[in-house]
XYZ file of C-alpha atoms in Angstrom:
556
model
C -29.772 29.543 19.429
C -26.724 27.489 18.367
C -23.524 28.030 20.286
C -20.859 30.156 18.651
C -18.136 28.128 16.958
C -14.937 27.447 18.861
C -12.204 29.530 17.241
C -8.499 28.881 16.845
C -5.669 30.554 14.983
C -2.270 29.439 13.740
C 0.409 30.175 11.220
C -0.163 26.768 9.613
C -3.278 24.576 9.717
C -2.819 20.883 8.920
C -5.955 18.908 8.036
C -5.338 15.236 8.702
C -2.816 13.672 11.090
C -1.638 10.760 8.976
C 2.044 10.462 8.147
C 2.041 13.293 5.588
C 0.274 15.585 8.058
C 2.655 14.737 10.917
C 5.679 15.324 8.687
C 4.261 18.638 7.437
C 3.432 19.781 10.974
C 6.854 18.817 12.321
C 8.575 20.716 9.497
C 6.433 23.817 10.036
C 7.015 23.888 13.770
C 10.758 23.336 13.240
C 10.674 26.511 11.145
C 9.277 28.387 14.146
C 5.607 28.447 13.143
C 2.537 27.898 15.303
C 0.555 24.901 14.063
C -2.977 23.562 14.525
C -3.734 19.971 13.477
C -7.346 18.864 13.052
C -8.705 15.386 12.353
C -12.186 13.864 12.424
C -11.075 10.787 14.403
C -10.322 10.287 18.104
C -6.711 10.741 19.173
C -6.183 6.969 19.223
C -5.742 7.218 15.432
C -2.777 9.615 15.447
C -0.522 8.500 12.600
C -3.463 7.490 10.418
C -3.218 4.824 7.786
C 0.590 4.669 7.842
C 0.495 3.191 11.355
C -1.139 0.075 9.888
C 1.332 -0.257 7.042
C 4.190 -2.688 6.500
C 6.500 0.313 6.380
C 8.037 -0.502 3.007
C 10.275 2.203 1.530
C 11.712 2.662 -1.969
C 15.419 3.538 -1.982
C 17.804 3.674 -4.919
C 21.349 2.250 -4.648
C 21.135 1.921 -0.869
C 23.784 0.294 1.354
C 21.253 -2.507 1.980
C 20.998 -3.143 -1.759
C 24.746 -3.103 -2.249
C 25.281 -5.544 0.613
C 22.799 -7.915 -1.067
C 24.698 -7.695 -4.364
C 22.066 -5.506 -6.078
C 23.344 -3.031 -8.665
C 20.906 -0.123 -8.797
C 21.180 3.393 -10.172
C 19.159 6.552 -10.595
C 19.003 5.882 -14.341
C 17.637 2.367 -13.862
C 15.085 3.564 -11.301
C 13.956 6.371 -13.630
C 13.535 3.821 -16.433
C 11.389 1.680 -14.138
C 9.337 4.553 -12.716
C 8.419 6.083 -16.064
C 7.908 2.689 -17.710
C 5.562 1.858 -14.869
C 3.745 5.208 -14.705
C 2.856 5.457 -18.381
C 2.295 9.219 -18.158
C 0.177 10.205 -21.187
C -2.040 13.167 -20.210
C -1.682 16.940 -20.284
C -2.314 16.999 -16.539
C 0.720 14.754 -16.029
C 3.034 17.764 -16.343
C 3.367 18.305 -12.581
C 3.246 14.591 -11.694
C 6.235 13.993 -13.997
C 8.172 16.777 -12.267
C 7.276 15.296 -8.906
C 8.461 11.890 -10.107
C 11.855 13.326 -11.047
C 12.112 15.104 -7.688
C 11.077 12.003 -5.750
C 13.607 9.818 -7.561
C 16.355 12.270 -6.564
C 15.101 12.198 -2.976
C 15.021 8.370 -2.900
C 18.543 8.237 -4.339
C 20.131 10.871 -2.150
C 18.696 12.383 1.025
C 15.761 10.166 1.972
C 17.639 7.385 3.754
C 20.078 9.629 5.653
C 17.246 11.982 6.673
C 15.305 9.081 8.161
C 18.361 7.594 9.854
C 19.018 10.937 11.537
C 15.547 10.526 13.054
C 16.386 7.060 14.354
C 14.678 4.998 11.643
C 16.414 1.737 10.727
C 15.793 -0.881 8.028
C 15.628 -4.659 7.753
C 18.785 -5.811 5.939
C 17.093 -8.048 3.345
C 15.646 -5.963 0.498
C 12.367 -7.224 -0.968
C 11.459 -7.478 -4.638
C 7.921 -6.235 -5.204
C 6.205 -5.534 -8.534
C 8.660 -7.576 -10.606
C 6.938 -6.779 -13.885
C 7.866 -9.649 -16.178
C 7.670 -7.620 -19.390
C 10.504 -5.872 -21.271
C 13.151 -3.542 -19.850
C 11.011 -0.480 -20.573
C 7.742 -1.969 -19.307
C 6.176 -2.014 -15.843
C 7.958 -3.310 -12.781
C 11.099 -3.024 -10.661
C 14.205 -4.276 -12.461
C 15.860 -4.987 -9.096
C 14.755 -5.384 -5.467
C 14.054 -1.974 -3.888
C 11.502 -2.702 -1.126
C 13.170 -1.749 2.174
C 11.182 -2.752 5.271
C 11.283 -0.334 8.190
C 12.491 -1.906 11.430
C 9.313 -1.363 13.429
C 7.080 -1.339 10.302
C 4.427 1.402 10.093
C 4.617 2.449 13.756
C 8.388 2.714 13.373
C 8.130 5.186 10.517
C 5.396 7.212 12.266
C 7.213 7.369 15.626
C 9.792 10.134 15.075
C 7.289 12.505 13.542
C 4.644 11.776 16.159
C 7.258 12.386 18.864
C 8.244 15.712 17.322
C 4.625 16.819 17.102
C 3.805 15.750 20.654
C 6.916 17.452 22.020
C 5.880 20.671 20.288
C 2.365 20.232 21.685
C 3.809 20.027 25.206
C 5.695 23.247 24.529
C 2.507 24.982 23.363
C 3.648 25.376 19.756
C 1.211 22.833 18.278
C -2.476 22.406 19.073
C -4.030 19.028 18.199
C -7.816 18.968 17.807
C -9.332 15.467 17.537
C -12.960 14.984 16.445
C -12.857 18.105 14.284
C -14.264 17.405 10.817
C -13.613 20.075 8.196
C -16.674 20.849 6.074
C -15.332 23.903 4.205
C -12.190 25.879 3.584
C -12.574 29.590 4.219
C -11.679 31.853 1.324
C -11.325 35.647 1.373
C -10.335 37.577 -1.706
C -9.190 34.403 -3.423
C -6.933 33.447 -0.495
C -7.560 30.352 1.652
C -7.521 31.638 5.223
C -8.325 28.480 7.186
C -11.199 26.064 7.641
C -14.554 25.566 9.328
C -16.413 22.467 10.334
C -18.166 20.268 12.850
C -16.998 19.221 16.277
C -17.947 15.555 16.669
C -18.961 13.842 19.881
C -16.077 12.458 21.927
C -15.277 8.853 21.102
C -13.405 6.160 22.948
C -13.028 4.030 19.805
C -9.727 2.191 19.606
C -7.355 2.751 16.700
C -8.923 1.836 13.374
C -12.425 1.190 14.674
C -15.284 3.201 13.193
C -16.346 6.237 15.234
C -19.633 8.135 15.315
C -20.411 11.207 13.259
C -22.657 12.838 15.881
C -22.187 16.612 15.726
C -21.988 18.473 19.036
C -20.643 21.853 17.947
C -18.747 23.813 15.328
C -15.304 25.316 14.952
C -13.269 27.706 12.837
C -9.512 27.948 12.388
C -7.780 30.925 10.794
C -4.303 30.328 9.406
C -1.755 31.892 7.108
C -1.366 28.556 5.293
C -3.568 25.462 5.169
C -2.273 21.989 4.259
C -4.746 19.292 3.194
C -3.303 15.898 4.116
C -6.521 13.944 4.571
C -5.738 10.747 2.634
C -7.544 9.040 -0.226
C -10.818 7.206 -0.895
C -10.025 3.524 -0.214
C -12.431 3.239 2.725
C -15.341 4.572 0.650
C -16.518 1.852 -1.740
C -19.084 4.194 -3.284
C -16.343 6.586 -4.408
C -14.095 3.725 -5.508
C -16.839 2.407 -7.788
C -17.728 5.912 -9.030
C -14.151 6.565 -10.146
C -13.402 3.017 -11.323
C -11.876 3.255 -14.827
C -13.081 1.260 -17.824
C -9.536 0.069 -18.500
C -9.744 -2.040 -15.307
C -13.051 -3.616 -16.317
C -16.225 -3.409 -14.285
C -15.957 -2.508 -10.591
C -16.308 -5.488 -8.247
C -19.690 -6.136 -6.677
C -17.929 -7.209 -3.502
C -14.593 -6.016 -2.140
C -12.704 -6.142 1.125
C -11.256 -2.938 2.560
C -7.556 -2.458 3.159
C -7.848 0.859 5.020
C -9.922 2.144 7.954
C -13.378 3.621 7.281
C -12.150 7.178 7.880
C -10.201 7.055 4.580
C -13.357 8.414 2.994
C -12.263 11.074 0.494
C -14.407 13.713 2.191
C -11.834 16.494 1.741
C -11.759 16.118 -2.039
C -15.078 17.882 -2.558
C -14.223 20.425 0.140
C -10.931 21.251 -1.558
C -12.553 21.426 -4.977
C -15.146 23.880 -3.669
C -12.291 26.170 -2.650
C -10.873 26.061 -6.174
C -8.401 23.164 -5.999
C -8.033 21.186 -9.221
C -8.607 17.439 -8.793
C -6.902 15.318 -11.442
C -6.399 11.634 -12.250
C -9.264 10.457 -10.053
C -9.595 7.339 -12.222
C -6.084 6.204 -11.321
C -6.183 3.931 -8.321
C -4.293 1.056 -6.760
C -6.164 -1.968 -5.450
C -4.800 -5.416 -4.729
C -6.104 -8.785 -5.890
C -4.617 -10.862 -3.052
C -7.049 -9.698 -0.364
C -8.381 -12.062 2.294
C -11.101 -11.489 4.865
C -9.624 -10.700 8.271
C -10.767 -13.334 10.763
C -10.278 -10.723 13.524
C -11.526 -7.487 11.891
C -10.960 -3.951 13.156
C -12.813 -1.833 10.602
C -15.831 -2.743 8.425
C -15.098 -5.363 5.713
C -11.516 -5.465 6.974
C -9.227 -7.193 4.494
C -5.566 -8.153 4.688
C -3.272 -8.374 1.694
C -1.069 -11.385 1.175
C 2.447 -10.335 0.168
C 3.120 -13.488 -1.827
C 6.329 -15.015 -2.993
C 6.311 -16.110 -6.627
C 5.507 -19.852 -6.354
C 1.738 -20.161 -5.786
C -0.324 -21.202 -8.808
C -2.851 -18.462 -9.546
C -6.233 -19.587 -10.905
C -9.275 -17.543 -11.817
C -12.665 -18.335 -10.288
C -13.267 -21.115 -12.829
C -9.888 -22.790 -12.321
C -8.094 -21.385 -15.372
C -4.465 -20.492 -14.730
C -3.612 -16.807 -15.176
C -1.493 -15.948 -18.233
C 2.141 -14.872 -18.365
C 3.404 -12.733 -16.621
C 0.555 -12.510 -14.097
C 2.269 -14.470 -11.368
C 2.084 -13.574 -7.662
C 3.976 -10.348 -6.998
C 4.606 -9.378 -10.628
C 1.985 -6.893 -11.895
C -0.782 -5.836 -9.521
C -2.910 -3.770 -11.899
C -2.320 -6.055 -14.862
C -3.677 -8.910 -12.780
C -6.590 -6.791 -11.565
C -7.586 -5.879 -15.135
C -7.370 -9.510 -16.257
C -9.461 -10.806 -13.375
C -12.116 -8.112 -13.793
C -12.626 -9.387 -17.359
C -13.518 -12.865 -16.073
C -16.846 -11.713 -14.649
C -16.041 -12.931 -11.137
C -14.925 -11.054 -8.036
C -12.560 -13.707 -6.697
C -9.628 -15.880 -7.727
C -7.497 -18.595 -6.098
C -3.985 -19.411 -4.988
C -3.153 -23.112 -4.896
C 0.052 -24.012 -3.081
C 1.749 -26.357 -0.650
C 2.676 -26.143 3.012
C 6.308 -25.820 1.902
C 5.402 -22.696 -0.104
C 3.318 -21.028 2.594
C 6.083 -21.501 5.173
C 8.645 -19.694 3.018
C 6.643 -17.250 0.933
C 3.557 -15.918 2.716
C 3.819 -12.607 4.511
C 0.743 -10.606 5.451
C 0.779 -6.863 4.908
C 0.353 -4.595 7.905
C 2.048 -3.742 11.173
C -0.305 -5.877 13.279
C 0.335 -8.946 11.099
C 4.108 -8.784 11.607
C 4.752 -8.740 15.356
C 8.413 -9.678 14.880
C 9.271 -6.698 12.678
C 6.852 -4.305 14.377
C 8.079 -5.241 17.842
C 11.734 -5.278 16.731
C 11.970 -8.800 18.178
C 15.055 -10.486 16.711
C 14.370 -13.862 18.327
C 10.789 -13.966 17.030
C 12.025 -12.765 13.645
C 14.448 -15.689 13.315
C 11.791 -18.162 14.422
C 9.033 -16.830 12.135
C 11.127 -16.173 9.005
C 13.644 -19.019 9.161
C 12.058 -21.626 11.418
C 9.836 -24.568 10.565
C 6.142 -23.950 9.999
C 4.135 -20.942 8.867
C 4.582 -17.642 10.698
C 2.137 -17.222 13.589
C -0.192 -14.690 11.895
C -0.288 -16.819 8.721
C -1.054 -19.947 10.729
C -3.905 -18.087 12.442
C -5.470 -17.434 9.032
C -4.964 -21.068 8.041
C -6.768 -22.120 11.216
C -9.493 -19.458 11.369
C -9.659 -17.597 8.058
C -12.822 -17.967 5.985
C -10.818 -18.012 2.734
C -8.376 -20.843 3.510
C -8.846 -24.492 2.562
C -6.255 -26.987 3.856
C -6.477 -30.632 2.744
C -4.224 -33.658 2.273
C -5.142 -34.500 -1.334
C -6.274 -32.618 -4.418
C -9.778 -34.074 -4.633
C -10.545 -32.969 -1.082
C -8.964 -29.572 -1.741
C -11.159 -29.005 -4.800
C -14.239 -30.069 -2.823
C -13.316 -27.553 -0.109
C -12.883 -24.793 -2.694
C -16.259 -25.579 -4.212
C -17.883 -25.402 -0.768
C -16.916 -21.723 -0.287
C -19.249 -18.968 -1.558
C -18.782 -18.637 -5.318
C -17.105 -22.026 -5.509
C -19.885 -23.448 -7.660
C -18.266 -21.905 -10.782
C -15.015 -23.775 -10.204
C -14.181 -26.487 -12.743
C -12.471 -29.161 -10.665
C -11.153 -30.992 -13.714
C -9.489 -27.790 -14.894
C -7.848 -27.284 -11.512
C -6.412 -30.787 -11.612
C -5.252 -30.331 -15.221
C -3.431 -27.065 -14.380
C -1.700 -28.332 -11.221
C -0.627 -31.663 -12.688
C 0.679 -30.000 -15.873
C 2.664 -27.508 -13.849
C 4.135 -30.276 -11.694
C 5.382 -32.210 -14.731
C 7.594 -29.235 -15.591
C 9.480 -29.466 -12.283
C 11.298 -32.713 -13.055
C 13.908 -30.983 -15.262
C 16.173 -28.001 -14.710
C 14.831 -26.616 -17.990
C 11.176 -25.814 -18.642
C 8.777 -23.939 -20.897
C 6.721 -22.845 -17.869
C 7.622 -19.162 -17.443
C 6.658 -19.100 -13.777
C 8.997 -21.976 -12.931
C 11.773 -20.303 -14.890
C 11.160 -17.117 -12.892
C 11.284 -19.068 -9.615
C 14.729 -20.352 -10.471
C 15.802 -16.887 -11.538
C 14.471 -15.369 -8.304
C 16.526 -17.765 -6.198
C 19.660 -16.376 -7.818
C 19.035 -13.346 -5.557
C 20.220 -14.092 -2.001
C 17.294 -12.329 -0.366
C 14.700 -14.379 -2.230
C 16.554 -17.636 -1.655
C 16.916 -16.901 2.043
C 13.386 -15.875 3.037
C 11.031 -15.347 0.077
C 11.145 -18.121 -2.536
C 10.669 -21.810 -1.848
C 12.840 -24.359 -3.602
C 10.857 -25.343 -6.728
C 8.987 -28.580 -6.086
C 5.899 -30.471 -7.153
C 2.891 -29.015 -5.372
C 1.289 -32.465 -5.261
C 4.339 -34.077 -3.640
C 2.996 -35.488 -0.323
C 6.288 -34.577 1.352
C 5.533 -30.892 0.665
C 1.954 -31.004 1.921
C -0.691 -30.497 3.025
C -2.251 -28.708 0.053
C -3.647 -25.211 0.525
C -6.098 -23.114 -1.485
C -6.748 -19.451 -0.698
C -9.761 -17.567 -2.029
C -8.646 -14.054 -3.011
C -10.710 -10.856 -3.128
C -10.159 -7.366 -4.516
C -8.854 -5.243 -1.650
C -9.188 -1.459 -1.828
C -6.122 0.550 -0.913
C -4.721 3.703 -2.550
C -5.738 6.707 -4.638
C -3.158 7.575 -7.291
C -4.789 10.904 -8.212
C -5.745 13.925 -6.156
C -5.185 17.640 -5.709
C -2.844 19.031 -8.366
C 0.190 20.693 -6.763
C 3.375 22.351 -7.913
C 6.815 21.365 -6.616
C 6.256 23.479 -3.495
C 3.093 21.548 -2.615
C 0.916 24.567 -3.467
C -2.568 23.534 -4.587
C -3.317 24.640 -8.128
C -6.560 25.882 -9.633
C -8.136 24.683 -12.869
C -6.081 27.219 -14.835
C -2.815 26.054 -13.313
C -2.410 29.030 -10.996
C -1.459 28.473 -7.310
C -4.281 29.057 -4.820
C -2.832 31.444 -2.219
C -2.729 29.898 1.241
C -3.570 26.311 0.175
C -1.194 23.333 0.067
C -1.697 19.570 -0.186
C 0.348 16.513 0.704
C 0.195 12.736 0.885
C -2.512 10.677 -0.753
C -4.778 13.747 -0.942
C -2.352 15.096 -3.566
C -1.799 11.769 -5.308
C 1.386 11.682 -3.168
C 2.511 14.809 -5.003
C 1.486 16.752 -8.078
C -1.898 15.049 -8.297
C -0.499 11.705 -9.445
C 3.250 11.092 -9.084
C 2.815 7.357 -9.776
C 0.913 7.700 -13.031
C -1.118 4.566 -13.698
C 0.987 2.152 -11.618
C 3.130 2.279 -8.504
C 6.417 0.490 -7.818
C 5.660 -0.393 -4.160
C 7.494 1.112 -1.220
C 6.502 4.454 -2.713
C 3.282 5.146 -0.790
C 4.774 5.748 2.652
C 7.735 7.437 0.980
C 5.373 9.673 -0.980
C 3.776 10.809 2.285
C 7.211 11.577 3.719
C 8.390 13.547 0.702
C 5.222 15.496 -0.064
C 4.621 16.228 3.631
C 8.143 17.551 4.003
C 7.841 19.727 0.893
C 4.442 21.160 1.867
C 5.406 21.759 5.494
C 8.540 23.660 4.564
C 6.869 25.671 1.807
C 3.858 26.572 3.943
C 6.134 27.737 6.754
C 8.195 29.834 4.357
C 5.069 31.500 2.997
C 3.719 32.882 6.312
């Protein structure tokens, strides 16, 4: 006879201990509520996906921007957000309201709220998703990417500390290895959750853990918050939801999130009546490289590129305007999916990689993550590539480093899939581009954008190399990087109102059920629309977690 399930009760149940879940739990306990947090992973993963992040945050008209000479405004940010999102569906009603609310938050309270919790920011503001279209098209008109001092762990820390302090006081119970399989519903009200207790696991952070079931559990709660993340670790779901507008799904991808980002709570939430919307909106990068020192299965790292590398498709054809590195992620993804190949190439020089290559993720940025000023100056301003970048140059399967172009092309052809590369085309593209460098004026839009970018102090200082001929021996050696599609974020999810209440198919709130973070499309079921402006994923977890935590506490 099976053992009776372990039972727990709380005012608020939080499912998932990523950043949104920690924020929601800390807000609920601050309101005097008893909280239970459950997660399917071992405790080593507290903080979830955000711990691995670069910690980029989207602010509007911040002191950091003003010090860098950037003129931003709520009106300009709204123009960029809505031009980027392209909202065009009936179900975008709540996402649009969430977008307006988030823009207000990013303009007003967000920065001061985080500073009160001890969070600080790197003084140079980055310019991600530059767009390259018209004023009303996709992209950020100005730099808005604020890097957290301490990266992902730095943004997780204050909320983890608050939760752990409340746990010590007996006001929060944290239950690792508890996988929710159903939400309990009585009389149309969500009253908690049930599921499997998994075998204890000593797996380190990010590593896959077993799914061996050793028991069952049930939690009763006045309010339940689903903050279980998206689907990026589940390639089957990514391919199932892949939209036609982005071409055919890749046959091979690398994974930018741990395996536990599996989307398992989507079906569970739907079974309890939650309305899932915009599942075909997703955010995957095209600058993924295979991690030479992987943590999770198919572990990929994203290059955060400056704008100088020449981007070629698998055959050697240069990508069209404005699909330059760092300009339009999904536009580039759609273009490359139409080529029939799963990979593309950067071709660049040593001079470019030293100035422009940053790798996404807390573990790839020990200077910022460790708050090490001396290492920061050495890695960002010193001679040579940053240590983590150099490690990929030395050990990464996707890097080719050679002294001349013929040898570089031969090395590219030797990698898997390299047989489709047209070496003559590669030479034609690189030599033609280099001819444009000799004058201050040019018809090459990428070179014009390089010179424009260096008008911004932040780019000139640490992110954009002085324009030069890639084939100039003084700038060498030459480098080619094979790029893969890297899975990352879900832009759709559980539809919610502005209180974070989960909505049913008819638009009515489901009593007792809330959602936050990526599980809710970072708010409303799709606050980003079709495209995101960067620095808005971590911020979306903060905002939606705060909203849901406060609303859930007020409702019980």
